[in-house]
Coordinates of C-alpha atoms in Angstrom, one line a residue:
Chain A
X1 CA 0.1 0.0 0.0
X2 CA 2.8 2.2 1.0
X3 CA 4.7 1.4 -2.2
X4 CA 1.6 2.0 -4.2
X5 CA 1.4 5.5 -2.8
X6 CA 5.0 6.2 -3.4
X7 CA 4.6 5.5 -7.0
X8 CA 2.0 8.1 -7.3
X9 CA 3.8 10.9 -5.1
X10 CA 7.2 12.3 -5.4
X11 CA 9.6 10.7 -3.0
X12 CA 10.7 13.3 -0.5
X13 CA 13.7 11.7 1.5
X14 CA 16.6 9.3 0.8
X15 CA 14.7 6.3 2.0
X16 CA 11.7 7.0 -0.1
X17 CA 14.1 7.6 -3.1
X18 CA 15.7 4.1 -2.5
X19 CA 12.4 2.4 -2.5
X20 CA 11.4 4.4 -5.5
X21 CA 14.5 3.1 -7.3
X22 CA 14.0 -0.4 -6.2
X23 CA 10.4 -0.3 -7.5
X24 CA 10.9 1.5 -10.7
X25 CA 14.1 -0.2 -11.7
X26 CA 13.5 -3.6 -10.1
X27 CA 14.0 -5.3 -13.5
X28 CA 17.3 -3.4 -14.1
X29 CA 18.6 -4.2 -10.7
X30 CA 17.7 -7.9 -11.0
X31 CA 19.4 -8.0 -14.5
X32 CA 22.4 -6.1 -13.1
X33 CA 22.7 -8.6 -10.3
X34 CA 22.4 -11.5 -12.6
X35 CA 25.2 -10.1 -14.9
X36 CA 27.4 -9.3 -11.9
X37 CA 26.9 -12.9 -10.7
X38 CA 27.5 -14.4 -14.2
X39 CA 30.7 -12.6 -14.7
X40 CA 32.0 -13.0 -11.2
X41 CA 31.1 -16.8 -10.9
X42 CA 32.2 -17.8 -14.5
X43 CA 35.4 -15.6 -14.3
X44 CA 36.4 -16.8 -10.8
X45 CA 35.7 -20.6 -11.5
X46 CA 37.7 -20.4 -14.8
X47 CA 40.3 -18.3 -13.0
X48 CA 40.6 -20.9 -10.3
X49 CA 41.2 -23.5 -12.8
X50 CA 43.8 -21.4 -14.5
X51 CA 45.4 -20.5 -11.2
X52 CA 45.7 -24.2 -10.2
X53 CA 47.4 -25.0 -13.5
X54 CA 49.7 -22.1 -13.4
X55 CA 50.5 -22.8 -9.6
X56 CA 51.2 -26.4 -10.4
X57 CA 53.6 -25.3 -13.3
X58 CA 55.4 -22.9 -10.9
X59 CA 55.8 -25.7 -8.5
X60 CA 57.6 -28.0 -11.1
X61 CA 61.2 -28.5 -10.1
X62 CA 63.9 -29.1 -12.7
X63 CA 66.2 -31.8 -11.6
X64 CA 69.6 -32.7 -12.9
X65 CA 68.6 -36.0 -14.3
X66 CA 65.8 -34.5 -16.6
X67 CA 66.4 -34.8 -20.4
X68 CA 67.5 -31.7 -22.1
X69 CA 64.1 -31.4 -24.1
X70 CA 62.1 -31.6 -20.7
X71 CA 64.3 -29.1 -19.1
X72 CA 64.0 -26.6 -22.0
X73 CA 60.1 -27.2 -22.2
X74 CA 59.6 -26.6 -18.4
X75 CA 61.8 -23.5 -18.4
X76 CA 59.7 -22.1 -21.4
X77 CA 56.4 -22.9 -19.7
X78 CA 57.6 -21.5 -16.5
X79 CA 58.8 -18.4 -18.1
X80 CA 55.5 -17.8 -19.7
X81 CA 53.6 -18.3 -16.7
X82 CA 55.9 -16.0 -14.8
X83 CA 55.6 -13.2 -17.3
X84 CA 51.7 -13.7 -17.2
X85 CA 51.5 -13.6 -13.4
X86 CA 53.7 -10.5 -13.2
X87 CA 51.8 -8.6 -15.9
X88 CA 48.3 -9.2 -14.4
X89 CA 49.4 -8.7 -10.8
X90 CA 51.1 -5.5 -11.9
X91 CA 48.3 -3.6 -13.6
X92 CA 44.9 -2.5 -12.6
X93 CA 42.0 -4.6 -13.6
X94 CA 40.1 -1.5 -15.0
X95 CA 43.0 -0.8 -17.3
X96 CA 43.3 -4.5 -18.4
X97 CA 39.6 -4.3 -19.2
X98 CA 40.1 -1.4 -21.5
X99 CA 43.2 -2.8 -23.2
X100 CA 41.7 -6.3 -23.8
X101 CA 38.2 -5.0 -24.9
X102 CA 39.5 -2.3 -27.3
X103 CA 42.6 -4.3 -28.3
X104 CA 40.4 -7.1 -29.4
X105 CA 37.8 -4.9 -31.2
X106 CA 40.8 -3.1 -32.9
X107 CA 42.1 -6.5 -34.2
X108 CA 38.7 -7.2 -35.7
X109 CA 37.9 -9.8 -33.1
X110 CA 34.3 -9.6 -32.3
X111 CA 33.8 -9.9 -28.6
X112 CA 30.8 -8.8 -26.5
X113 CA 31.6 -6.7 -23.5
X114 CA 30.4 -9.5 -21.1
X115 CA 32.8 -11.9 -22.7
X116 CA 35.6 -9.4 -22.3
X117 CA 34.6 -8.8 -18.8
X118 CA 34.8 -12.6 -17.9
X119 CA 38.1 -12.7 -19.9
X120 CA 39.6 -10.0 -17.7
X121 CA 38.2 -11.4 -14.5
X122 CA 39.4 -14.9 -15.2
X123 CA 42.9 -13.7 -16.3
X124 CA 43.2 -11.6 -13.1
X125 CA 42.0 -14.2 -10.9
X126 CA 44.3 -16.9 -12.4
X127 CA 47.3 -14.6 -11.7
X128 CA 46.4 -14.1 -8.1
X129 CA 45.2 -17.7 -7.6
X130 CA 48.4 -19.3 -8.9
X131 CA 50.3 -17.7 -6.1
X132 CA 47.7 -18.8 -3.5
X133 CA 47.8 -22.4 -5.0
X134 CA 51.6 -22.3 -5.1
X135 CA 51.6 -21.3 -1.4
X136 CA 49.2 -24.0 -0.6
X137 CA 51.2 -26.6 -2.2
X138 CA 54.3 -25.5 -0.4
X139 CA 52.4 -25.6 3.0
X140 CA 51.9 -29.5 2.6
X141 CA 54.6 -31.4 4.3
X142 CA 57.1 -33.0 1.9
X143 CA 56.5 -36.3 3.7
X144 CA 53.1 -36.4 1.9
X145 CA 54.6 -36.3 -1.4
X146 CA 57.4 -38.7 -0.5
X147 CA 54.8 -41.1 1.0
X148 CA 53.0 -41.2 -2.3
X149 CA 56.0 -41.4 -4.4
X150 CA 57.5 -44.2 -2.3
X151 CA 54.5 -46.5 -3.2
X152 CA 55.1 -45.9 -6.9
X153 CA 52.7 -43.0 -7.6
X154 CA 53.8 -40.6 -10.5
X155 CA 54.6 -37.2 -9.4
X156 CA 51.4 -36.1 -11.2
X157 CA 49.3 -38.6 -9.4
X158 CA 50.7 -37.7 -6.1
X159 CA 49.9 -34.0 -6.9
X160 CA 46.2 -34.7 -7.9
X161 CA 45.3 -37.3 -5.3
X162 CA 47.5 -36.4 -2.3
X163 CA 48.9 -32.9 -2.4
X164 CA 46.2 -30.8 -4.1
X165 CA 43.2 -32.0 -2.1
X166 CA 45.0 -31.0 1.0
X167 CA 46.2 -27.8 -0.4
X168 CA 42.7 -27.0 -1.7
X169 CA 41.4 -27.4 2.0
X170 CA 44.0 -25.0 3.2
X171 CA 43.4 -22.3 0.6
X172 CA 39.5 -22.2 0.9
X173 CA 39.5 -19.0 3.0
X174 CA 41.8 -17.4 0.4
X175 CA 39.5 -18.6 -2.6
X176 CA 36.5 -17.0 -0.7
X177 CA 38.4 -13.8 -0.5
X178 CA 39.1 -13.9 -4.3
X179 CA 35.8 -14.6 -5.1
X180 CA 34.3 -11.8 -2.9
X181 CA 36.8 -9.4 -4.4
X182 CA 35.7 -10.3 -7.8
X183 CA 32.2 -10.0 -7.1
X184 CA 32.9 -6.3 -6.2
X185 CA 35.6 -5.8 -8.8
X186 CA 33.1 -6.6 -11.6
X187 CA 31.9 -2.9 -10.9
X188 CA 34.9 -1.6 -12.8
X189 CA 33.8 -3.5 -16.0
X190 CA 31.1 -0.8 -16.6
X191 CA 33.9 1.2 -18.4
X192 CA 33.7 -1.5 -21.1
X193 CA 29.9 -1.4 -21.2
X194 CA 29.2 -4.5 -19.1
X195 CA 25.7 -3.9 -17.7
X196 CA 26.4 -4.9 -14.3
X197 CA 25.1 -3.5 -11.0
X198 CA 27.3 -0.3 -11.1
X199 CA 26.1 0.5 -14.7
X200 CA 22.6 0.1 -13.6
X201 CA 22.9 2.5 -10.5
X202 CA 24.8 4.9 -12.7
X203 CA 21.8 4.8 -15.3
X204 CA 19.1 5.0 -12.7
X205 CA 20.7 7.6 -10.5
X206 CA 21.5 9.6 -13.6
X207 CA 18.0 9.8 -14.8
X208 CA 16.9 11.6 -11.5
X209 CA 20.2 13.1 -10.4
X210 CA 19.9 11.0 -7.3
X211 CA 23.2 9.2 -7.2
X212 CA 23.5 8.7 -3.5
X213 CA 20.4 6.7 -3.1
X214 CA 21.0 4.7 -6.4
X215 CA 24.4 3.7 -5.2
X216 CA 23.0 3.0 -1.7
X217 CA 20.7 0.5 -3.3
X218 CA 23.4 -1.5 -5.1
X219 CA 25.7 -1.3 -2.2
X220 CA 23.0 -3.1 -0.2
X221 CA 22.7 -5.7 -3.0
X222 CA 26.5 -6.2 -3.0
X223 CA 26.5 -6.5 0.8
X224 CA 23.8 -9.2 0.7
X225 CA 25.5 -11.1 -2.0
X226 CA 28.9 -11.1 -0.3
X227 CA 27.2 -12.0 3.0
X228 CA 25.4 -15.1 1.5
X229 CA 28.5 -16.3 -0.4
X230 CA 30.7 -16.0 2.7
X231 CA 28.3 -18.2 4.6
X232 CA 28.5 -20.7 1.7
X233 CA 32.2 -20.8 1.9
X234 CA 32.3 -21.2 5.5
X235 CA 30.0 -24.1 5.2
X236 CA 32.2 -25.6 2.5
X237 CA 35.3 -25.1 4.8
X238 CA 33.5 -26.9 7.7
X239 CA 32.4 -29.7 5.4
X240 CA 36.1 -30.2 4.3
X241 CA 37.4 -30.2 7.8
X242 CA 35.5 -33.5 8.2
X243 CA 34.3 -35.1 11.4
X244 CA 36.1 -34.8 14.7
X245 CA 35.3 -38.2 15.8
X246 CA 35.4 -41.6 14.1
X247 CA 33.4 -44.9 14.4
X248 CA 35.3 -48.0 15.4
X249 CA 34.8 -50.8 13.0
X250 CA 33.6 -53.3 15.7
X251 CA 33.4 -56.2 13.2
X252 CA 37.2 -56.1 13.1
X253 CA 37.7 -56.0 16.8
X254 CA 39.6 -59.0 18.0
X255 CA 38.4 -61.1 20.9
X256 CA 40.6 -61.0 23.9
Chain B
X1 CA 70.5 -67.4 1.0
X2 CA 68.4 -66.8 -2.1
X3 CA 69.2 -64.8 -5.1
X4 CA 70.2 -61.1 -4.9
X5 CA 67.2 -58.7 -4.9
X6 CA 69.1 -55.4 -4.6
X7 CA 72.7 -54.6 -5.5
X8 CA 74.1 -51.2 -4.7
X9 CA 77.3 -50.7 -6.7
X10 CA 79.8 -47.8 -6.0
X11 CA 76.9 -45.6 -4.9
X12 CA 77.9 -42.1 -4.1
X13 CA 75.9 -39.0 -3.0
X14 CA 76.9 -35.5 -2.4
X15 CA 74.8 -32.6 -1.2
X16 CA 76.8 -29.7 -2.6
X17 CA 80.4 -30.2 -1.4
X18 CA 79.3 -32.5 1.3
X19 CA 79.9 -36.1 0.3
X20 CA 77.4 -38.1 2.5
X21 CA 77.8 -41.7 0.8
X22 CA 81.3 -42.7 -0.4
X23 CA 81.3 -45.5 -3.0
X24 CA 78.9 -47.8 -1.2
X25 CA 78.8 -51.4 -2.3
X26 CA 76.5 -54.0 -0.9
X27 CA 73.7 -56.3 -1.8
X28 CA 70.6 -57.8 -0.4
X29 CA 69.5 -61.4 -0.9
X30 CA 65.9 -62.5 -0.8
X31 CA 64.7 -63.2 2.8
X32 CA 67.4 -61.1 4.4
X33 CA 66.7 -58.8 7.2
X34 CA 69.4 -56.2 7.2
X35 CA 69.7 -53.6 10.1
X36 CA 71.8 -50.6 9.4
X37 CA 73.2 -48.9 12.5
X38 CA 75.5 -46.0 13.1
X39 CA 75.6 -42.6 14.6
X40 CA 73.6 -39.7 13.2
X41 CA 74.9 -38.2 10.1
X42 CA 76.8 -41.4 9.2
X43 CA 74.8 -41.5 5.8
X44 CA 72.3 -44.5 6.7
X45 CA 69.1 -42.6 6.0
X46 CA 70.4 -41.3 2.8
X47 CA 71.4 -44.7 1.6
X48 CA 68.0 -45.9 2.4
X49 CA 66.6 -42.9 0.5
X50 CA 68.9 -43.5 -2.5
X51 CA 67.8 -47.2 -2.7
X52 CA 64.2 -45.9 -3.0
X53 CA 65.3 -43.1 -5.5
X54 CA 64.0 -40.4 -3.3
X55 CA 67.5 -39.2 -3.5
X56 CA 69.3 -39.3 -6.8
X57 CA 72.7 -40.8 -6.4
X58 CA 75.7 -38.7 -7.6
X59 CA 77.4 -41.8 -9.0
X60 CA 77.1 -45.4 -9.0
X61 CA 73.9 -47.5 -9.6
X62 CA 71.2 -49.6 -8.1
X63 CA 70.3 -52.9 -9.4
X64 CA 66.8 -54.6 -8.8
X65 CA 66.7 -58.3 -9.6
X66 CA 69.9 -57.9 -11.5
X67 CA 68.6 -55.0 -13.7
X68 CA 69.7 -51.6 -13.2
X69 CA 67.0 -49.1 -12.2
X70 CA 67.3 -46.2 -14.7
X71 CA 66.2 -42.6 -13.9
X72 CA 63.3 -43.0 -16.2
X73 CA 60.0 -41.9 -14.4
X74 CA 58.0 -44.9 -15.4
X75 CA 60.7 -47.3 -14.5
X76 CA 61.3 -45.6 -11.1
X77 CA 57.4 -45.9 -10.4
X78 CA 57.4 -49.4 -11.3
X79 CA 60.4 -50.2 -9.1
X80 CA 59.1 -48.2 -6.2
X81 CA 55.7 -50.1 -6.2
X82 CA 57.8 -53.2 -5.5
X83 CA 60.1 -51.6 -2.9
X84 CA 58.0 -50.2 -0.1
X85 CA 59.2 -47.7 2.4
X86 CA 58.1 -47.0 5.8
X87 CA 59.2 -43.5 7.2
X88 CA 60.2 -42.1 10.5
X89 CA 57.5 -39.5 10.3
X90 CA 54.9 -42.0 8.9
X91 CA 53.9 -39.9 6.1
X92 CA 50.3 -41.1 6.2
X93 CA 48.0 -39.1 3.8
X94 CA 46.4 -36.8 6.3
X95 CA 43.3 -36.0 3.9
X96 CA 42.5 -39.9 4.0
X97 CA 41.1 -42.4 6.5
X98 CA 43.2 -45.3 7.6
X99 CA 41.3 -47.4 5.1
X100 CA 41.7 -45.0 2.2
X101 CA 45.5 -44.7 3.0
X102 CA 45.9 -48.5 2.7
X103 CA 43.9 -48.4 -0.6
X104 CA 45.6 -45.5 -2.3
X105 CA 48.5 -47.5 -3.6
X106 CA 46.5 -50.6 -4.6
X107 CA 44.0 -48.5 -6.3
X108 CA 46.0 -45.7 -8.0
X109 CA 49.2 -47.7 -8.7
X110 CA 48.2 -51.3 -9.0
X111 CA 44.7 -50.3 -10.4
X112 CA 43.0 -53.1 -8.3
X113 CA 39.4 -53.1 -8.1
X114 CA 37.6 -51.4 -5.1
X115 CA 36.7 -54.8 -3.7
X116 CA 40.2 -56.3 -4.0
X117 CA 41.9 -53.3 -2.6
X118 CA 39.5 -53.2 0.4
X119 CA 40.1 -57.0 1.1
X120 CA 43.9 -56.4 1.0
X121 CA 43.7 -53.3 3.3
X122 CA 41.7 -55.3 5.8
X123 CA 44.0 -58.3 5.7
X124 CA 47.1 -56.2 6.2
X125 CA 45.5 -53.9 8.8
X126 CA 44.4 -56.9 10.8
X127 CA 48.0 -58.1 10.7
X128 CA 49.1 -55.0 12.4
X129 CA 46.1 -54.9 14.7
X130 CA 44.6 -51.7 13.2
X131 CA 41.6 -53.0 11.5
X132 CA 39.1 -51.5 14.0
X133 CA 40.5 -48.0 13.2
X134 CA 39.6 -48.0 9.3
X135 CA 37.4 -44.9 9.6
X136 CA 40.0 -42.9 11.7
X137 CA 42.1 -40.0 10.2
X138 CA 45.7 -40.1 10.9
X139 CA 45.5 -37.2 13.1
X140 CA 43.3 -39.2 15.4
X141 CA 45.9 -41.9 15.9
X142 CA 48.9 -42.2 18.3
X143 CA 52.3 -42.3 16.8
X144 CA 52.6 -46.2 17.3
X145 CA 49.2 -46.7 15.7
X146 CA 50.1 -44.3 12.8
X147 CA 53.3 -46.4 12.3
X148 CA 51.5 -49.7 12.2
X149 CA 49.0 -48.3 9.7
X150 CA 52.1 -47.0 7.6
X151 CA 53.5 -50.6 7.7
X152 CA 50.1 -52.1 6.6
X153 CA 49.9 -49.5 3.8
X154 CA 53.3 -50.6 2.6
X155 CA 52.4 -54.3 2.8
X156 CA 49.3 -53.8 0.8
X157 CA 51.6 -53.4 -2.2
X158 CA 53.0 -56.8 -1.6
X159 CA 56.5 -55.5 -1.9
X160 CA 59.4 -57.6 -2.6
X161 CA 61.6 -55.4 -0.3
X162 CA 60.5 -53.2 2.4
X163 CA 62.6 -50.4 3.6
X164 CA 62.4 -48.9 7.2
X165 CA 63.9 -45.5 7.9
X166 CA 64.2 -45.3 11.6
X167 CA 60.5 -46.4 12.1
X168 CA 60.5 -46.1 15.9
X169 CA 62.6 -42.8 16.3
X170 CA 59.6 -40.5 16.6
X171 CA 57.7 -42.7 18.9
X172 CA 57.0 -42.5 22.6
X173 CA 59.1 -45.3 24.5
X174 CA 56.1 -47.4 25.3
X175 CA 54.8 -47.5 21.7
X176 CA 58.3 -48.6 20.3
X177 CA 57.5 -52.2 21.4
X178 CA 54.2 -52.5 19.5
X179 CA 56.0 -51.4 16.2
X180 CA 58.9 -53.6 16.8
X181 CA 56.7 -56.5 17.6
X182 CA 55.0 -56.1 14.1
X183 CA 58.3 -55.7 12.4
X184 CA 59.7 -59.0 14.2
X185 CA 56.5 -60.8 13.0
X186 CA 57.2 -59.7 9.5
X187 CA 60.9 -60.8 9.6
X188 CA 59.5 -64.2 10.5
X189 CA 57.3 -64.4 7.5
X190 CA 60.5 -64.2 5.4
X191 CA 60.0 -60.6 3.9
X192 CA 63.1 -59.0 2.7
X193 CA 63.7 -55.9 4.9
X194 CA 66.3 -53.1 5.3
X195 CA 66.0 -51.4 8.5
X196 CA 67.7 -48.3 9.5
X197 CA 67.4 -48.2 13.3
X198 CA 68.9 -47.1 16.7
X199 CA 67.3 -50.0 18.4
X200 CA 70.4 -52.2 19.1
X201 CA 68.8 -54.9 20.9
X202 CA 66.2 -55.3 18.0
X203 CA 69.0 -55.3 15.5
X204 CA 70.9 -58.0 17.4
X205 CA 67.7 -60.0 17.8
X206 CA 66.0 -59.8 14.4
X207 CA 68.5 -59.1 11.7
X208 CA 70.3 -61.7 9.7
X209 CA 72.9 -59.2 8.9
X210 CA 73.9 -56.0 10.6
X211 CA 75.7 -53.2 8.8
X212 CA 77.7 -50.5 10.7
X213 CA 78.1 -47.2 8.8
X214 CA 80.3 -44.2 9.6
X215 CA 81.1 -41.1 7.8
X216 CA 79.6 -42.3 4.5
X217 CA 81.3 -45.7 4.6
X218 CA 80.1 -49.2 5.4
X219 CA 82.6 -50.0 8.0
X220 CA 81.5 -53.5 9.1
X221 CA 79.0 -55.8 7.5
X222 CA 78.4 -59.1 9.5
X223 CA 76.0 -61.3 11.2
X224 CA 74.8 -59.6 14.3
X225 CA 76.3 -62.1 16.8
X226 CA 79.7 -61.2 15.6
X227 CA 79.1 -57.6 14.9
X228 CA 77.7 -57.0 18.4
X229 CA 79.8 -59.2 20.6
X230 CA 83.2 -59.2 18.6
X231 CA 83.4 -56.3 16.3
X232 CA 86.6 -56.4 14.1
X233 CA 86.6 -52.6 13.5
X234 CA 87.8 -49.9 16.1
X235 CA 85.1 -47.4 15.1
X236 CA 82.4 -50.2 15.5
X237 CA 83.7 -51.0 18.9
X238 CA 83.7 -47.3 19.9
X239 CA 80.2 -46.8 18.7
X240 CA 78.9 -50.0 20.4
X241 CA 80.7 -49.1 23.7
X242 CA 79.4 -45.6 23.7
X243 CA 75.9 -46.8 22.9
X244 CA 75.8 -49.4 25.6
X245 CA 77.3 -46.8 28.1
X246 CA 74.3 -44.4 27.0
X247 CA 71.8 -47.2 27.5
X248 CA 73.1 -48.2 30.9
X249 CA 73.3 -44.6 32.1

């Protein structure tokens, strides 16, 4: 009822303006939230994958016994991943967005702004994530690796089945951090025309010259999103920690 | 004694300028239980790690059943699946339960079916008295229990040789006995074992051959009766005297 009245009358204070925006632009804000999530989730998940690959590459050690070809190949791949990480950690995401989007357009490669946004997010995430993964791998006791190798596992199997699952558990908090950062950093992608939340607030606020209220609305949306995802990650972390107790297999107890 | 399982030929290992192993020669026949003793830093653990290829030798070679183990990853993996290793710090996979630990090698390396791997794990865990703990994580076990699980895990691979790197050094005194008993039992079954240890009484009791190492050399290699009661070498004598004095004191 109140909402109905507000539509008819002119909003007179900030709260009323916010309600007005939410009502009038609900579709826009929902669409903006959707695009924000879309870019952030796909960009982050793909970025995590890239981060794991680059992190594992960075962890490869060259030993004296390796063949010349293997040594050279490892050096080249390591060199490329090093340069990639340095470049993406050393430049602002907003600048990367501009360069990639306009660069690709200039090279006649047709790309939507959303695709460019996802690309920037994933490349950025991959760069940071690779260092997190590397740290996570380093944090696992070398005995775990040796235990796996000593039973005949290949170095790759040892990495995939023994080391990475443990490293993964250790870096969940950092992965949550990265995801939340990405969720918020998508706001800079409005510069290349991604119609995410920030762009929506700019449009809505611009129509009425009421920027403060429009941005307050999306601040609220960002906050709620982050809050929800934070709980999800905490839950995941708790689930990965496993049970504190265990059940004795009584069927294998020996009679004494 | 049976045929030679492992031959170590002129094996040297240096860490930088420091030469830890100096042209080691020795061989292990099937069914032998060899204890390697010596003071810390004598190179005995490094020798064991070289035998398992966890350290690359600087020179020399290792022969398994008469064939050289080359530094090709596939060959090394295959060799390691037949030569098990038990570590001082257990090295159980901390993200897996006792059962999963014992099934990791049989599933991922030997590619056995879930059912076969499970049966093997239970058989070996029963042997070391740890079958009731299949659902526990390593962190929930005591040191002695962890080491028994580690031995069971190694046995699941049905190794031809089992290497022990100071298996009781990280344990509380009252747990040492449990682990040593399991090892004694294994020795009785005829499993070929190479054991680096500080447990002199155990070495004297269980080994068919005892090796004394000092400063990267094998100083003496003899049956335990002679090595412990009538050592030929001056260094062996000094080591044993000091050791007995420490134990008595």
